mmCIF file of C-alpha atoms in Angstrom:
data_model
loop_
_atom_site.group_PDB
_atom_site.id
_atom_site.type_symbol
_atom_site.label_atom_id
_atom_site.label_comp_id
_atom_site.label_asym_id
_atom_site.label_seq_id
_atom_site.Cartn_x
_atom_site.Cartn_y
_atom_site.Cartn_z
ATOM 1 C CA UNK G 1 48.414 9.023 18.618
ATOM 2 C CA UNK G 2 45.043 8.662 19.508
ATOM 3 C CA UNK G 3 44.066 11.510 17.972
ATOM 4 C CA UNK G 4 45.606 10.695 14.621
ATOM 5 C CA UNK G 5 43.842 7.511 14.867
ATOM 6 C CA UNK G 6 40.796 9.167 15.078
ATOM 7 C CA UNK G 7 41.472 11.388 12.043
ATOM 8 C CA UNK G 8 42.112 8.466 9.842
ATOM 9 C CA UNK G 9 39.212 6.696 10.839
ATOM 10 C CA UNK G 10 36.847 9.496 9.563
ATOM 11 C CA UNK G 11 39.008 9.771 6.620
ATOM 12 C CA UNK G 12 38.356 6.575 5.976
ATOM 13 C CA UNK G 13 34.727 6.361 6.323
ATOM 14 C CA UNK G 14 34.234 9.506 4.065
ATOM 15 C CA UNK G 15 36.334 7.777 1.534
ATOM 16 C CA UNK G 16 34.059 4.566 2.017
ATOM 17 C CA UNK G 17 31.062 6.891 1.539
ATOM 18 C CA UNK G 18 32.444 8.967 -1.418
ATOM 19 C CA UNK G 19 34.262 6.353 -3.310
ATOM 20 C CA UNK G 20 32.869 5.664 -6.677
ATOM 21 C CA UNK G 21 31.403 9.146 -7.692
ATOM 22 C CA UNK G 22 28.816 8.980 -4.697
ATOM 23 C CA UNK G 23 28.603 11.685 -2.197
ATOM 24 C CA UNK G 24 28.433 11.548 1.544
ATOM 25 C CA UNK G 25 24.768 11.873 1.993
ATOM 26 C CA UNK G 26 23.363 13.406 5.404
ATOM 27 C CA UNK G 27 20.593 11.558 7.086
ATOM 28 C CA UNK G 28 19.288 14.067 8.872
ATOM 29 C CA UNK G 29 15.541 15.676 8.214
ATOM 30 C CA UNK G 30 15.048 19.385 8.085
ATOM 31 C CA UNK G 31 11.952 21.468 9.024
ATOM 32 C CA UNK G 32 9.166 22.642 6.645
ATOM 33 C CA UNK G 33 9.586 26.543 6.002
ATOM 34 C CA UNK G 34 6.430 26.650 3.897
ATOM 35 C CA UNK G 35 2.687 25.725 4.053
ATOM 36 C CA UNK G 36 3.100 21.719 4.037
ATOM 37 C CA UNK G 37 1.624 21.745 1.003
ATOM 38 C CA UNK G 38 3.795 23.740 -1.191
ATOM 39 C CA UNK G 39 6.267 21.552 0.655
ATOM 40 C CA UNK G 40 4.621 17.403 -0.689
ATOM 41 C CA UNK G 41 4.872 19.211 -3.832
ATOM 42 C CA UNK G 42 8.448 20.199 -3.844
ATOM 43 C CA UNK G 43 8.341 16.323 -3.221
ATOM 44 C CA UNK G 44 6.235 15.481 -6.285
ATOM 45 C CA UNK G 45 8.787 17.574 -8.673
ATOM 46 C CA UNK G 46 11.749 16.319 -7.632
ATOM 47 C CA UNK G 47 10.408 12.791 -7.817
ATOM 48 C CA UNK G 48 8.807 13.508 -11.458
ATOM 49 C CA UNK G 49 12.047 15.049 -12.644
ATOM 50 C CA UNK G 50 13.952 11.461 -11.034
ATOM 51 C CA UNK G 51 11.299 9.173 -12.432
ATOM 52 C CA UNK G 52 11.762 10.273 -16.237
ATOM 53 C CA UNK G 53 15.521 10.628 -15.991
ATOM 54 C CA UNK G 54 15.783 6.845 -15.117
ATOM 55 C CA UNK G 55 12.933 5.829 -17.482
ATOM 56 C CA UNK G 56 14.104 7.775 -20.331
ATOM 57 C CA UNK G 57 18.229 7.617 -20.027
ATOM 58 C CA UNK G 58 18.682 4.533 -17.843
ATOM 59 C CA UNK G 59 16.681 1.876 -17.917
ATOM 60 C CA UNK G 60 16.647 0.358 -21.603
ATOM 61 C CA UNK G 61 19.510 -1.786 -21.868
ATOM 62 C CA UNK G 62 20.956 -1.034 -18.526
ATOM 63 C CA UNK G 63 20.014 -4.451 -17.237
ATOM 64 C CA UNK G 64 19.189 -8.013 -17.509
ATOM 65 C CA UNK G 65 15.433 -8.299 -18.300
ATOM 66 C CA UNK G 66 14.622 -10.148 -15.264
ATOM 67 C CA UNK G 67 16.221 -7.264 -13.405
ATOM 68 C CA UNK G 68 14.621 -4.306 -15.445
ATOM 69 C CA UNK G 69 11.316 -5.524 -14.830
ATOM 70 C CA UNK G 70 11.862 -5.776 -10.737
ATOM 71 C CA UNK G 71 12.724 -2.244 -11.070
ATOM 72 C CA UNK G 72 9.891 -0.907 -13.696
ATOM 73 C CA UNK G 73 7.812 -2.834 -11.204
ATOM 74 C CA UNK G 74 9.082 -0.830 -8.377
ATOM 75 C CA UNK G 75 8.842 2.455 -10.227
ATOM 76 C CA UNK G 76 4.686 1.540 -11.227
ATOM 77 C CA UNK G 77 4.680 0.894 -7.419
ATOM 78 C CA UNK G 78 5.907 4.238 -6.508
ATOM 79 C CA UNK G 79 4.099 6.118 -8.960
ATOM 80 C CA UNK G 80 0.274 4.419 -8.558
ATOM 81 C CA UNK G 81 0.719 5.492 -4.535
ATOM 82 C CA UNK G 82 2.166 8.780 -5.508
ATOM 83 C CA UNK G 83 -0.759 9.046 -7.461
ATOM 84 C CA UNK G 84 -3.219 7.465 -4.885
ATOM 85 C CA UNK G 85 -1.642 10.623 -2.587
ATOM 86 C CA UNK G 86 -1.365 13.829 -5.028
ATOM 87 C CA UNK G 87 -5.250 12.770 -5.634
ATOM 88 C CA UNK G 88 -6.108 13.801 -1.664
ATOM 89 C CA UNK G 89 -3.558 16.561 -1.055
ATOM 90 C CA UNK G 90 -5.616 19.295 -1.919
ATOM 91 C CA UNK G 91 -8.297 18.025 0.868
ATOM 92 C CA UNK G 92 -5.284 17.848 3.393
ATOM 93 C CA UNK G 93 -4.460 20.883 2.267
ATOM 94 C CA UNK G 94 -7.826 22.790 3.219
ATOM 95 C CA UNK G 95 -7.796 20.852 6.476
ATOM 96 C CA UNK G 96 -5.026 22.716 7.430
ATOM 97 C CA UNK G 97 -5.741 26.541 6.412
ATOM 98 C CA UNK G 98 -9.418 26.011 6.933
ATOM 99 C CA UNK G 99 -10.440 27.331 3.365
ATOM 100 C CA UNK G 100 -13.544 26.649 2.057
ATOM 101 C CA UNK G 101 -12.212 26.606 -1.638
ATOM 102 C CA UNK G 102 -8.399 25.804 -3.159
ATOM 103 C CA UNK G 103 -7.035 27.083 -5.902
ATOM 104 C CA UNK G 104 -6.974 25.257 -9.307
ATOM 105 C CA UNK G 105 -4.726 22.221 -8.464
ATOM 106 C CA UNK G 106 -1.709 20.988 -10.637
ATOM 107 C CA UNK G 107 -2.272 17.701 -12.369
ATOM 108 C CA UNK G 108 0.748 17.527 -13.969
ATOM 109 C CA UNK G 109 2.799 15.682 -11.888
ATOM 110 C CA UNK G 110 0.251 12.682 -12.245
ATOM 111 C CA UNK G 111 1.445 9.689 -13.794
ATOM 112 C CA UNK G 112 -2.432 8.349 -14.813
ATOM 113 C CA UNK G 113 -3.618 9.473 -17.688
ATOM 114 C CA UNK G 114 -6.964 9.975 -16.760
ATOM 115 C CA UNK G 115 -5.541 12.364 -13.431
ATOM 116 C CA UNK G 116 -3.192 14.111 -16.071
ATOM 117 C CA UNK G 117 -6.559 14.935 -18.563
ATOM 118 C CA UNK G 118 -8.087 16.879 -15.412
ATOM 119 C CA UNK G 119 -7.513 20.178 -16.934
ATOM 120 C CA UNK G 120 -9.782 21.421 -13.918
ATOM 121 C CA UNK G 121 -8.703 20.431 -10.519
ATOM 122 C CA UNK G 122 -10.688 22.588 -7.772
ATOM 123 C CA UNK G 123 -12.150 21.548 -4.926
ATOM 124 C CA UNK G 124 -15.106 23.190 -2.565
ATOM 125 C CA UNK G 125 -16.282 22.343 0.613
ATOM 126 C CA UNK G 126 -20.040 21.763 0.359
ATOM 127 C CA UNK G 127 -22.364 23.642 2.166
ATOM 128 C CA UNK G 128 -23.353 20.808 5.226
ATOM 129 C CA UNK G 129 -20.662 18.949 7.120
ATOM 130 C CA UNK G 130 -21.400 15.056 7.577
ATOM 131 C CA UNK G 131 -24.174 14.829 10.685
ATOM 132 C CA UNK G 132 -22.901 18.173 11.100
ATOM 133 C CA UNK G 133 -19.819 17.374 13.604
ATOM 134 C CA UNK G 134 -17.695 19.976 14.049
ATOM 135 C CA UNK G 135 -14.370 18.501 12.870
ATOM 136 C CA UNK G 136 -15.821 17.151 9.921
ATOM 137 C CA UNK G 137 -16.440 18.203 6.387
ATOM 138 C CA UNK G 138 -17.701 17.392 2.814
ATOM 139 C CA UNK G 139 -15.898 18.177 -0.179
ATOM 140 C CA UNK G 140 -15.965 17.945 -4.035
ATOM 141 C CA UNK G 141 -14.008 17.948 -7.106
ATOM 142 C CA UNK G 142 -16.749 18.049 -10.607
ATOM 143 C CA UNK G 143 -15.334 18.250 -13.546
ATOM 144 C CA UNK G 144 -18.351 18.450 -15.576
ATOM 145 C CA UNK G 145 -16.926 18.637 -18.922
ATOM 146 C CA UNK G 146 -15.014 15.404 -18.332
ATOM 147 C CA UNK G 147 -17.647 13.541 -16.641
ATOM 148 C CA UNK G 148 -15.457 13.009 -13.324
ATOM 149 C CA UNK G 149 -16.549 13.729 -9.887
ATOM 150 C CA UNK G 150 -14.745 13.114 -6.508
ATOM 151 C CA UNK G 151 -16.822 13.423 -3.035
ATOM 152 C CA UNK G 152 -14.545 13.294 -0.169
ATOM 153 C CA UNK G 153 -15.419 13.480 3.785
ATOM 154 C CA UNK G 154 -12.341 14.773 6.049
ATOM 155 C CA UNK G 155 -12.941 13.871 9.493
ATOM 156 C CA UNK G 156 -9.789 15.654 11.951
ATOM 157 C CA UNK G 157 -9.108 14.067 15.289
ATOM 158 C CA UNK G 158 -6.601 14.794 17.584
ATOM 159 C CA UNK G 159 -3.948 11.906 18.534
ATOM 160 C CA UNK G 160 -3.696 12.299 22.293
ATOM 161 C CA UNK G 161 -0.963 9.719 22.220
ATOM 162 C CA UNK G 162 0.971 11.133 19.831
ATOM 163 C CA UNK G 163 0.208 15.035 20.928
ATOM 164 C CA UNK G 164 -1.001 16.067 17.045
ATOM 165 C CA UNK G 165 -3.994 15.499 14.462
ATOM 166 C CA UNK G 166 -5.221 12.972 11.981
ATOM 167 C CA UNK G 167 -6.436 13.936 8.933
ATOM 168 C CA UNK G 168 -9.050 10.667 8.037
ATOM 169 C CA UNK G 169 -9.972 11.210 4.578
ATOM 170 C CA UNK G 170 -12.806 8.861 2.253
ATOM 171 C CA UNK G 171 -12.650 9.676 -1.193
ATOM 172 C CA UNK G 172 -15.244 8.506 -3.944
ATOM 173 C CA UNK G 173 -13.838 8.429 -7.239
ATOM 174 C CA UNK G 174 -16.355 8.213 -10.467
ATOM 175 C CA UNK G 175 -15.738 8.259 -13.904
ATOM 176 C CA UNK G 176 -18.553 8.013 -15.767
ATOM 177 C CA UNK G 177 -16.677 7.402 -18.981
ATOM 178 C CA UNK G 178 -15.365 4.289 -17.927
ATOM 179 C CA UNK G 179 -16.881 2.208 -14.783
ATOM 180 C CA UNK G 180 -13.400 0.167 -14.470
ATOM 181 C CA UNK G 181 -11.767 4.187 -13.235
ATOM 182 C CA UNK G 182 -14.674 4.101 -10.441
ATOM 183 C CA UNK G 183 -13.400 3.462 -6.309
ATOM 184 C CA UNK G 184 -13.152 4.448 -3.020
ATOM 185 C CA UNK G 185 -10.258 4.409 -1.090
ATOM 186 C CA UNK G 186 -9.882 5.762 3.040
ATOM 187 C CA UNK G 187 -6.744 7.458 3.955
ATOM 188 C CA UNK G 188 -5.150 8.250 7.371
ATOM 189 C CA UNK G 189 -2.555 11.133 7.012
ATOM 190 C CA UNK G 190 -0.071 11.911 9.631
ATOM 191 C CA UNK G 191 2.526 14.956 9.367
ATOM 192 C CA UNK G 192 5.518 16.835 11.130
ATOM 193 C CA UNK G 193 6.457 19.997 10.667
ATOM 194 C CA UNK G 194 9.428 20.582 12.380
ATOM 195 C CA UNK G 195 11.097 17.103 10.687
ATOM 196 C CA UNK G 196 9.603 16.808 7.489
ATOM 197 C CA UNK G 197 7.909 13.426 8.029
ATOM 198 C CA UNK G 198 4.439 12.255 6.309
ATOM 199 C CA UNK G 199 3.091 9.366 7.114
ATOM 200 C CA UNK G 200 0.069 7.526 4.679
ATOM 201 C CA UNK G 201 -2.159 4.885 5.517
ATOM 202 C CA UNK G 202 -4.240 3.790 2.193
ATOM 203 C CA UNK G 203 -6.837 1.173 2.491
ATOM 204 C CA UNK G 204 -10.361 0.138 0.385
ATOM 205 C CA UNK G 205 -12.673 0.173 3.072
ATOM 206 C CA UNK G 206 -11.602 1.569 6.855
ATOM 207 C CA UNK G 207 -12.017 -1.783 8.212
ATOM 208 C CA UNK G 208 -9.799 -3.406 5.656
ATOM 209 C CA UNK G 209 -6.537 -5.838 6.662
ATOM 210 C CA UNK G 210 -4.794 -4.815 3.263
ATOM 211 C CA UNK G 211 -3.391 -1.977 2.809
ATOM 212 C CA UNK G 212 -0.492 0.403 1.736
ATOM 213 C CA UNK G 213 1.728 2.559 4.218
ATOM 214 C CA UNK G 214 3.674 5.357 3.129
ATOM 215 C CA UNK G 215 6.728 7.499 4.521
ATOM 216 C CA UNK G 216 8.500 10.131 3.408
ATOM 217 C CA UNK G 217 11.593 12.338 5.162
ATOM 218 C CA UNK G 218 12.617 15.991 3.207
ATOM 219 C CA UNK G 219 16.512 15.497 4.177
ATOM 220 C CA UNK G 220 18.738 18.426 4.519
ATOM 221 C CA UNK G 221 20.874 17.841 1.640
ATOM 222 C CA UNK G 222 17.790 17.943 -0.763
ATOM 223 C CA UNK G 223 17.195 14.414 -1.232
ATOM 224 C CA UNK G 224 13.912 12.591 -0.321
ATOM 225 C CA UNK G 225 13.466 9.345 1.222
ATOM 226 C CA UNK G 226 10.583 6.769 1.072
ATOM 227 C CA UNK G 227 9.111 3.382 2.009
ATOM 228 C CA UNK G 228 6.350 1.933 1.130
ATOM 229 C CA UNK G 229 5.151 -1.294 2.746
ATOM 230 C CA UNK G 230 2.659 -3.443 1.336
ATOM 231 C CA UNK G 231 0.033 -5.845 3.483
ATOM 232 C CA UNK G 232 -1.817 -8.359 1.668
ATOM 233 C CA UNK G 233 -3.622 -11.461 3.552
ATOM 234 C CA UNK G 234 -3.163 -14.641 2.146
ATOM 235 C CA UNK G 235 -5.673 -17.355 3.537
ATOM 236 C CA UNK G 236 -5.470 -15.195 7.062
ATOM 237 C CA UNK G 237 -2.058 -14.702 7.027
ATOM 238 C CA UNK G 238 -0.063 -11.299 5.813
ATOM 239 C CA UNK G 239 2.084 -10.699 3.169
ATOM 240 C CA UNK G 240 4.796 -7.941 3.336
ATOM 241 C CA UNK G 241 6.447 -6.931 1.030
ATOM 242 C CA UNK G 242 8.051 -2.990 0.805
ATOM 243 C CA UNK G 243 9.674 -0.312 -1.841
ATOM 244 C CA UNK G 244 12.304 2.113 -0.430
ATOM 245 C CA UNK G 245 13.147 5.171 -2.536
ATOM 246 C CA UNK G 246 15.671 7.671 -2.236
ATOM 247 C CA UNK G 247 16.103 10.269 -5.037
ATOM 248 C CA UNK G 248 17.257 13.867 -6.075
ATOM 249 C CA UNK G 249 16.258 15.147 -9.228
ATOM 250 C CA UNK G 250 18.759 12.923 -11.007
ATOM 251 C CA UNK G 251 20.689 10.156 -8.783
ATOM 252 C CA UNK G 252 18.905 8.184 -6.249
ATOM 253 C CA UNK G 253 18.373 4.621 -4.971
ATOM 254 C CA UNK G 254 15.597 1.638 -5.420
ATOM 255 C CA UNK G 255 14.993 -1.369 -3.452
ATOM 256 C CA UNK G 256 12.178 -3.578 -3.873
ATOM 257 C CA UNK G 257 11.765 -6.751 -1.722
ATOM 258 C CA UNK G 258 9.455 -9.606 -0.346
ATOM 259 C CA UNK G 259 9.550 -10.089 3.402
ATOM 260 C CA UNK G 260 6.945 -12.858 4.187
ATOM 261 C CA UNK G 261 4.900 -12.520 7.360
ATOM 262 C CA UNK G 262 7.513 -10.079 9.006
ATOM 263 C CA UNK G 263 6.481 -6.708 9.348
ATOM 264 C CA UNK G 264 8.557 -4.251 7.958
ATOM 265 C CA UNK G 265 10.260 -1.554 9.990
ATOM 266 C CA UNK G 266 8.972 1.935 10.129
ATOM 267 C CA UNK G 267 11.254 4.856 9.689
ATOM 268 C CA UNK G 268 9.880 6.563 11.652
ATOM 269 C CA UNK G 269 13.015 6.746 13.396
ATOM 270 C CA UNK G 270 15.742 8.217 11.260
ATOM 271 C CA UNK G 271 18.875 7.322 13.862
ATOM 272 C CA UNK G 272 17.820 3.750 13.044
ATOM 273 C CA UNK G 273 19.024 4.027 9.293
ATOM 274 C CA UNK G 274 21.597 5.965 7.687
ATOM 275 C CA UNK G 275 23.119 6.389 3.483
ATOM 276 C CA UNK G 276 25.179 2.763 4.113
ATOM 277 C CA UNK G 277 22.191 0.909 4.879
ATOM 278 C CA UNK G 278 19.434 2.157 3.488
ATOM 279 C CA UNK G 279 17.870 1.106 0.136
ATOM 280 C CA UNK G 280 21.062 -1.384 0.569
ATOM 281 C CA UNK G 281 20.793 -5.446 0.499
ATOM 282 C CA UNK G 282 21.906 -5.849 3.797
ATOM 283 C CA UNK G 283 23.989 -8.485 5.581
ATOM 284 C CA UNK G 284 20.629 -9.923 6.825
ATOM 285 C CA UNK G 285 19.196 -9.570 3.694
ATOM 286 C CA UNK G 286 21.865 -11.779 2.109
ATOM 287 C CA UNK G 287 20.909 -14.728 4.677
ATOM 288 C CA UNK G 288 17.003 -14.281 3.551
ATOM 289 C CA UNK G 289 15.300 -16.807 1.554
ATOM 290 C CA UNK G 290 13.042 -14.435 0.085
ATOM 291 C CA UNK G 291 13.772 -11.459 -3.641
ATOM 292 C CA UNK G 292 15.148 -8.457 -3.056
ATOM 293 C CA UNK G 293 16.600 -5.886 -5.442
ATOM 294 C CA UNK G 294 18.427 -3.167 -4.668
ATOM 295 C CA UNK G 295 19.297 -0.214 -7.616
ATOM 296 C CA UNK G 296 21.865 2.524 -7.350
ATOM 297 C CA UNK G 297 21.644 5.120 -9.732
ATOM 298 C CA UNK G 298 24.286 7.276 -10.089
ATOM 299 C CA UNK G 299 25.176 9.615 -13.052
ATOM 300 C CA UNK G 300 23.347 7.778 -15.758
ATOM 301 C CA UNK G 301 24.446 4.328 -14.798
ATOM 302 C CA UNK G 302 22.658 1.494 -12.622
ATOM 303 C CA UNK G 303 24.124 -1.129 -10.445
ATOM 304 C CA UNK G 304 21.618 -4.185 -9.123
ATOM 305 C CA UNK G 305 22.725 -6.017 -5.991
ATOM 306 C CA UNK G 306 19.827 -8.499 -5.245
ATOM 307 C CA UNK G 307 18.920 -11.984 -3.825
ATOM 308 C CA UNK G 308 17.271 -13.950 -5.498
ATOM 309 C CA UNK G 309 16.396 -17.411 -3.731
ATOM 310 C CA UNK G 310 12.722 -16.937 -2.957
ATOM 311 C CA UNK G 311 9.538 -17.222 -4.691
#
């Protein structure tokens, strides 16, 4: 008896998981086979090809316009820090092999125009290092013929704590078409091999209290996970607010939400969230007096479950 009990219970919770044309989606990681930057890239393609199937089959006339514009507004979210990435992984790259030189870098998956018109994306390690320490190096990206240039320093440092190394990158960005496509941004980039996890922190200036964190999880039924949390100070006091992701190349999930002064979780640790909850309004979620959207795509269609009592 007991064990027919047990039976049905699993029945039912892969009917609960299935029902509706989803799948039963396995929230486990898997390890990187290849160099880990052939693997962010795997990331990039999958995330392009999931990005124009919503915006170009989904999206117009799916939903309310108040709704459509939460979730366009996620999207630009996603793709200017998918952008603010792809422009460094090249440098993160190099740290890792030790090259002096990579090879000409793919722009395509860029959703800036000025990034995409980079027909020329190589970059070389200058000939000094910075005050000639030993784990850190100068780099540059000149695209003479479209008057761009990007200087970047990569300092590595090993995370005793954390038993692995820290790629800090400052990149210099000038355009000298345009003075409004001219910054500097200062990146801390994490990674694990053996369970697929990157981990992003993007800030102005090192010293800065706003900033952007990013994670990502390869899963080992070929979707991708992400979240994105947002810090902004408001007369001394933060401001979360966060973007999960999930996508194939086709069906995925988007939830975009305010969450006041609380922090948002890491996920870091994937036994803390599985397919039910994540990207989901939750049950605490529904007692919040702050947005949040949630968007299921699913072959070609959209459902929105949000809240919608906060400013």
């Amino acid at each position: 008896m007991k064990k027919l009990t047990l039976v049905l219970s699993l029945a039912l919770v892969l009917f609960t998981l299935t029902a509706c044309g989803e799948e039963a989606y396995n929230f486990t990681s898997k390890a990187f086979s290849r160099p880990v930057y052939e693997e962010y890239m795997d990331i990039t393609t999958r995330q392009s090809s999931f990005i124009s199937n919503v915006e170009e089959n989904i999206i117009e006339g799916s939903m309310p316009t108040a709704d459509r514009n939460v979730f366009t507004s996620g999207l630009e979210t996603y793709k200017s820090v998918s952008d603010d990435i792809l422009l460094i992984m090249p440098i993160f790259d190099l740290g890792q092999s030790g090259a002096e030189t990579n090879g000409v870098y793919d722009t395509s998956h860029f959703y800036n125009t000025t990034y995409k018109n980079i027909s020329v994306f190589q970059v070389e390690r200058l000939a000094t290092s910075l005050l000639d320490e030993q784990n850190t190096y100068n780099y540059r990206m000149d695209w003479s013929a479209g008057g761009i240039v990007i200087d970047y320093t990569l300092t590595i440092t090993f995370n005793e704590s954390l038993n692995a190394n820290e790629y800090n990158i400052a990149l210099n960005f000038q355009d000298s078409n345009t003075a409004v496509n001219s910054f500097e941004k200062n990146y801390l980039v994490r990674y694990e091999q053996g369970s697929s996890y990157f981990y992003f922190q993007i800030k102005n200036t090192p010293t800065s209290l706003n900033g952007v964190e990013v994670e990502y999880y390869a899963l080992s039924d070929g979707y991708y996970i992400a979240r994105i949390r947002e810090c902004e100070y408001v007369n001394s006091v933060p401001n979360y607010t966060y973007t999960d992701i999930m996508f194939n190349n086709f069906n995925g999930r988007l939830k975009v939400a305010s969450n006041g002064t609380q922090n948002p979780t890491s996920i870091k640790d994937l036994s803390t969230i599985s397919y039910t909850s994540f990207a989901c309004i939750s049950d605490a979620d529904r007692g919040s007096t702050l947005n949040k959207y949630a968007f299921n795509i699913q072959d070609g269609t959209i459902e929105v479950d949000k809240v919608t009592r906060g400013n």
